[in-house]
Amino acid sequence: MGELSAVYLSVHTPRYCTHEAAFAGKLAHPDFQAVRDGLVEQGRHVAAVRPDVIVINSCHLITTFPTVVDGTPRHRGVLTAQEAPELIHGVAYDFPGDYQLASALADRGRAAGRPCVLADDVHYPLDYGTVMPLVCYLDRTQTIPIVPVSVCLSADLEESFAWGRDIARAVGAADRRAAFVASGSVSHKLVRGPERWPGVEDQERDRRLAAMLADGEYEKAWRWLPEYVEASAPEMGGRHLAMMLGALLESGRRYAATVHAYGPSSGSGNYVISLGDGLRRTL
Ligand SMILES: [Fe+2]
């Protein structure tokens, strides 16, 4: 039997996910340093866990009606981010895929009556919320197979949560030691000004959510999520958080937690949190 070995809440905002930020340490503002360093640590955590596959739910792989599970056996391309071509341009990626796991996951979704499409197409592009955290921080070797899963605008929190449950079930049945990555912000009330922080109340709610994750209170976090979404408007309506909580709860485990960092980007709040037995350091 496989298992969900680790779960990551990660960051993809272009301020952190550029070649300059990741490799040269050149950041536009000192407030970005903690998250950049946290992402480096999260990469070490992934290296320590060394999962067989990474299932990643990026807030920029957006579909309208079905959830898309990308089972393409090899994800190869060159990315220029549509909304930030001045920051993310010409990034080559070449990750193995996991068609078998993706297909099994899509089958589970369909069997449960959730609209779903399995992609298997070398021209299906990866978005920057998938590519940049992986290329710059979480798997710089690009050797761990990945299965991208979309955020679906027609899916509510319950449906997103159900996908998370099925991810944990599918990796168990497929005999994989898998990691799940939720790539997205927590509070997400965007404003112009890259260095701007969320408001005080939004920061407090973000910290409350992080504390629940760190304390293993996944059920409590799931019950609170609708209220949190209403108040703090997390990225993509919090669907990535719902999927993450579904995976956590279905695993039946309480993971060791490392809260690496929290920081701003254009009014959003961004946590770097690793759940699993990698490198442990709780801030
Ligand atoms: Fe984003």
Coordinates of C-alpha atoms and ligand atoms in Angstrom, one line a residue:
M1 CA 0.0 0.0 0.0
G2 CA 1.1 3.5 -0.7
E3 CA 0.7 6.5 1.4
L4 CA 0.6 10.3 1.4
S5 CA 4.0 10.9 2.9
A6 CA 4.0 14.7 3.0
V7 CA 1.7 17.6 2.3
Y8 CA 2.9 21.1 1.4
L9 CA 1.3 24.5 1.4
S10 CA 3.5 26.4 -1.0
V11 CA 3.9 29.7 -2.8
H12 CA 4.0 30.7 -6.4
T13 CA 3.8 34.4 -6.5
P14 CA 6.3 35.8 -9.1
R15 CA 8.1 37.9 -6.5
Y16 CA 9.4 34.7 -5.0
C17 CA 9.5 32.4 -7.9
T18 CA 12.0 33.9 -10.3
H19 CA 15.5 32.8 -11.2
E20 CA 16.8 35.9 -9.4
A21 CA 14.9 35.2 -6.2
A22 CA 15.6 31.5 -6.1
F23 CA 19.2 31.3 -7.2
A24 CA 20.8 34.7 -6.8
G25 CA 18.9 35.8 -3.7
K26 CA 18.0 39.2 -5.3
L27 CA 14.7 40.2 -3.9
A28 CA 12.8 43.4 -4.7
H29 CA 12.1 44.0 -1.0
P30 CA 13.5 42.7 2.3
D31 CA 10.0 41.6 3.4
F32 CA 10.2 38.8 0.8
Q33 CA 13.3 37.2 2.4
A34 CA 11.5 34.9 4.9
V35 CA 9.3 33.3 2.3
R36 CA 12.1 32.9 -0.2
D37 CA 14.3 31.2 2.5
G38 CA 11.2 29.1 3.6
L39 CA 10.8 27.8 0.1
V40 CA 14.5 26.8 0.1
E41 CA 13.9 24.9 3.3
Q42 CA 10.7 23.3 1.9
G43 CA 12.8 22.1 -1.0
R44 CA 15.1 20.4 1.5
H45 CA 12.1 18.8 3.1
V46 CA 10.9 17.4 -0.2
A47 CA 14.5 16.1 -0.9
A48 CA 14.4 14.4 2.5
V49 CA 11.0 12.8 1.9
R50 CA 11.9 12.0 -1.7
P51 CA 8.3 11.0 -2.8
D52 CA 7.6 8.8 -5.7
V53 CA 5.2 11.4 -7.2
I54 CA 4.0 14.9 -6.4
V55 CA 0.3 15.7 -6.9
I56 CA 0.1 19.4 -7.2
N57 CA -3.0 21.7 -7.2
S58 CA -2.1 25.1 -8.5
C59 CA -4.4 28.1 -8.2
H60 CA -3.3 29.0 -11.8
L61 CA -4.3 25.8 -13.4
I62 CA -7.9 26.9 -13.7
T63 CA -10.8 25.1 -15.4
T64 CA -14.4 26.1 -15.6
F65 CA -16.6 23.0 -15.6
P66 CA -14.6 19.8 -15.1
T67 CA -11.6 19.2 -12.9
V68 CA -8.6 18.3 -15.1
V69 CA -6.2 15.7 -13.9
D70 CA -3.0 15.9 -16.1
G71 CA -1.7 12.4 -16.7
T72 CA 0.7 13.4 -19.5
P73 CA 3.6 11.0 -19.2
R74 CA 6.2 13.7 -19.8
H75 CA 5.6 17.4 -19.0
R76 CA 8.1 19.3 -21.2
G77 CA 7.9 22.9 -22.4
V78 CA 9.0 26.4 -22.0
L79 CA 7.0 28.8 -19.8
T80 CA 6.5 32.5 -20.0
A81 CA 3.8 33.5 -17.5
Q82 CA 1.0 35.3 -19.1
E83 CA 0.4 37.7 -16.3
A84 CA 4.1 38.3 -15.4
P85 CA 6.2 38.0 -18.6
E86 CA 8.7 40.5 -17.3
L87 CA 9.4 38.2 -14.2
I88 CA 8.9 34.7 -15.5
H89 CA 10.0 34.1 -19.0
G90 CA 11.6 31.3 -21.0
V91 CA 11.6 28.9 -18.1
A92 CA 12.3 25.4 -19.4
Y93 CA 10.7 22.5 -17.6
D94 CA 10.9 18.8 -18.2
F95 CA 9.2 16.6 -15.5
P96 CA 8.1 13.0 -15.7
G97 CA 4.4 12.4 -15.2
D98 CA 2.5 9.5 -13.7
Y99 CA -0.3 8.4 -16.1
Q100 CA -1.3 5.4 -14.0
L101 CA -1.9 7.4 -10.9
A102 CA -3.6 10.2 -12.8
S103 CA -5.9 7.8 -14.6
A104 CA -6.8 6.1 -11.3
L105 CA -7.5 9.4 -9.7
A106 CA -9.7 10.5 -12.6
D107 CA -11.6 7.2 -12.4
R108 CA -12.4 7.8 -8.8
G109 CA -13.7 11.2 -9.5
R110 CA -15.9 10.0 -12.3
A111 CA -17.2 7.1 -10.2
A112 CA -18.2 9.6 -7.6
G113 CA -20.1 11.7 -10.2
R114 CA -17.7 14.6 -10.3
P115 CA -17.1 16.1 -13.7
C116 CA -13.5 15.3 -14.7
V117 CA -11.2 15.1 -17.7
L118 CA -7.9 13.2 -17.9
A119 CA -5.3 15.1 -19.9
D120 CA -2.7 13.1 -21.9
D121 CA -1.3 15.5 -24.3
V122 CA 2.3 16.8 -24.7
H123 CA 0.8 20.1 -25.7
Y124 CA -1.1 20.6 -22.5
P125 CA 0.9 23.4 -20.8
L126 CA 1.9 23.7 -17.2
D127 CA 1.0 27.0 -15.5
Y128 CA 3.4 29.1 -13.5
G129 CA 1.8 28.1 -10.2
T130 CA 2.9 24.5 -10.9
V131 CA 6.2 25.2 -12.7
M132 CA 7.8 27.9 -10.6
P133 CA 7.7 26.4 -7.1
L134 CA 8.8 23.1 -8.4
V135 CA 11.6 24.3 -10.7
C136 CA 13.0 27.0 -8.4
Y137 CA 12.6 25.3 -5.0
L138 CA 10.8 21.9 -4.5
D139 CA 12.4 19.7 -7.2
R140 CA 15.2 21.5 -8.9
T141 CA 16.4 18.2 -10.4
Q142 CA 13.0 17.9 -12.2
T143 CA 13.2 14.1 -11.6
I144 CA 10.1 13.5 -9.4
P145 CA 7.0 12.6 -11.4
I146 CA 4.2 15.1 -11.1
V147 CA 0.4 15.0 -11.5
P148 CA -1.1 18.4 -11.8
V149 CA -4.8 18.8 -10.8
S150 CA -6.8 21.9 -11.7
V151 CA -8.8 24.1 -9.5
C152 CA -12.3 24.0 -11.0
L153 CA -14.5 27.2 -10.8
S154 CA -17.7 25.1 -10.9
A155 CA -16.5 23.1 -7.9
D156 CA -17.4 24.2 -4.4
L157 CA -15.4 23.6 -1.3
E158 CA -17.1 20.2 -0.7
E159 CA -16.2 19.0 -4.2
S160 CA -12.6 20.2 -3.9
F161 CA -12.4 18.5 -0.5
A162 CA -13.7 15.3 -2.1
W163 CA -10.9 15.4 -4.7
G164 CA -8.4 15.7 -1.8
R165 CA -9.8 12.6 -0.2
D166 CA -9.6 10.7 -3.5
I167 CA -6.0 11.8 -4.0
A168 CA -5.1 10.2 -0.6
R169 CA -7.1 7.1 -1.6
A170 CA -5.6 6.8 -5.0
V171 CA -2.0 7.1 -3.9
G172 CA -2.7 4.4 -1.3
A173 CA -4.2 2.0 -3.8
A174 CA -1.5 2.8 -6.4
D175 CA 1.3 1.9 -4.0
R176 CA 2.9 5.3 -4.3
R177 CA 4.7 7.3 -1.6
A178 CA 3.2 10.6 -2.7
A179 CA 3.4 14.2 -1.7
F180 CA 0.6 16.7 -2.2
V181 CA 1.3 20.4 -2.9
A182 CA -1.3 23.1 -2.6
S183 CA 0.2 26.0 -4.6
G184 CA -1.6 29.2 -3.6
S185 CA -1.9 32.1 -1.2
V186 CA -4.0 32.2 2.0
S187 CA -5.7 35.6 2.3
H188 CA -5.7 37.1 -1.2
K189 CA -7.1 40.6 -1.3
L190 CA -4.8 41.9 -4.0
V191 CA -3.7 45.5 -4.3
R192 CA -1.0 47.2 -6.4
G193 CA 2.3 47.3 -4.6
P194 CA 4.3 44.1 -4.4
E195 CA 5.6 44.6 -0.8
R196 CA 2.2 45.3 0.7
W197 CA 1.0 43.0 3.5
P198 CA -2.6 41.8 4.2
G199 CA -4.6 43.7 6.7
V200 CA -4.1 43.0 10.4
E201 CA -7.3 40.9 10.7
D202 CA -6.5 38.9 7.6
Q203 CA -3.0 38.2 9.0
E204 CA -4.6 37.0 12.2
R205 CA -6.9 34.7 10.4
D206 CA -4.1 33.3 8.3
R207 CA -2.1 32.6 11.4
R208 CA -5.1 30.9 12.9
L209 CA -5.3 28.6 9.9
A210 CA -1.6 27.8 10.0
A211 CA -1.8 27.0 13.7
M212 CA -4.6 24.5 13.1
L213 CA -2.4 22.8 10.4
A214 CA 0.6 22.8 12.7
D215 CA -1.4 21.3 15.5
G216 CA -2.9 18.6 13.4
E217 CA -6.4 20.1 13.7
Y218 CA -7.4 19.3 10.2
E219 CA -11.1 18.6 11.0
K220 CA -11.4 21.9 12.8
A221 CA -9.7 23.7 9.9
W222 CA -12.2 22.1 7.5
R223 CA -15.2 23.1 9.6
W224 CA -13.8 26.7 9.8
L225 CA -12.9 27.0 6.1
P226 CA -16.2 28.5 4.8
E227 CA -16.1 31.2 7.4
Y228 CA -12.4 31.8 6.7
V229 CA -13.1 32.0 3.0
E230 CA -15.9 34.5 3.5
A231 CA -13.7 36.7 5.7
S232 CA -10.3 36.5 4.0
A233 CA -11.0 35.6 0.4
P234 CA -8.1 33.1 -0.1
E235 CA -6.9 32.5 -3.6
M236 CA -9.3 30.7 -5.8
G237 CA -12.0 30.7 -3.1
G238 CA -9.8 28.5 -0.9
R239 CA -10.4 25.4 -3.2
H240 CA -6.7 24.5 -2.9
L241 CA -7.0 24.6 0.9
A242 CA -10.1 22.4 0.8
M243 CA -8.3 19.9 -1.4
M244 CA -5.3 19.9 0.9
L245 CA -7.6 19.4 4.0
G246 CA -9.4 16.5 2.2
A247 CA -6.1 14.8 1.6
L248 CA -4.9 15.4 5.1
L249 CA -8.1 14.0 6.7
E250 CA -8.3 11.0 4.4
S251 CA -4.7 10.1 5.2
G252 CA -5.8 9.4 8.8
R253 CA -2.4 10.7 10.0
R254 CA -1.3 13.7 12.1
Y255 CA 1.8 15.0 10.4
A256 CA 4.8 16.6 11.9
A257 CA 4.6 20.3 11.0
T258 CA 7.2 22.8 9.9
V259 CA 5.9 26.3 9.5
H260 CA 8.8 27.8 7.5
A261 CA 7.6 31.3 6.8
Y262 CA 4.8 33.8 6.2
G263 CA 5.0 36.8 4.0
P264 CA 3.4 39.3 1.7
S265 CA 2.9 39.8 -2.0
S266 CA 0.6 42.6 -3.3
G267 CA -1.7 42.4 -0.3
S268 CA -1.9 38.6 -0.2
G269 CA -0.7 36.4 2.7
N270 CA 1.6 33.5 1.8
Y271 CA 2.5 30.5 4.0
V272 CA 5.2 28.0 3.4
I273 CA 4.3 25.0 5.5
S274 CA 5.6 21.4 5.3
L275 CA 3.6 18.5 6.9
G276 CA 5.5 15.2 7.1
D277 CA 8.7 13.6 8.4
G278 CA 11.2 15.6 6.5
L279 CA 13.4 18.3 8.1
R280 CA 11.6 19.6 11.2
R281 CA 11.7 23.1 12.5
T282 CA 8.7 24.9 13.8
L283 CA 9.0 28.6 14.0
Ligands
FE1 FE -1.5 33.1 -7.6

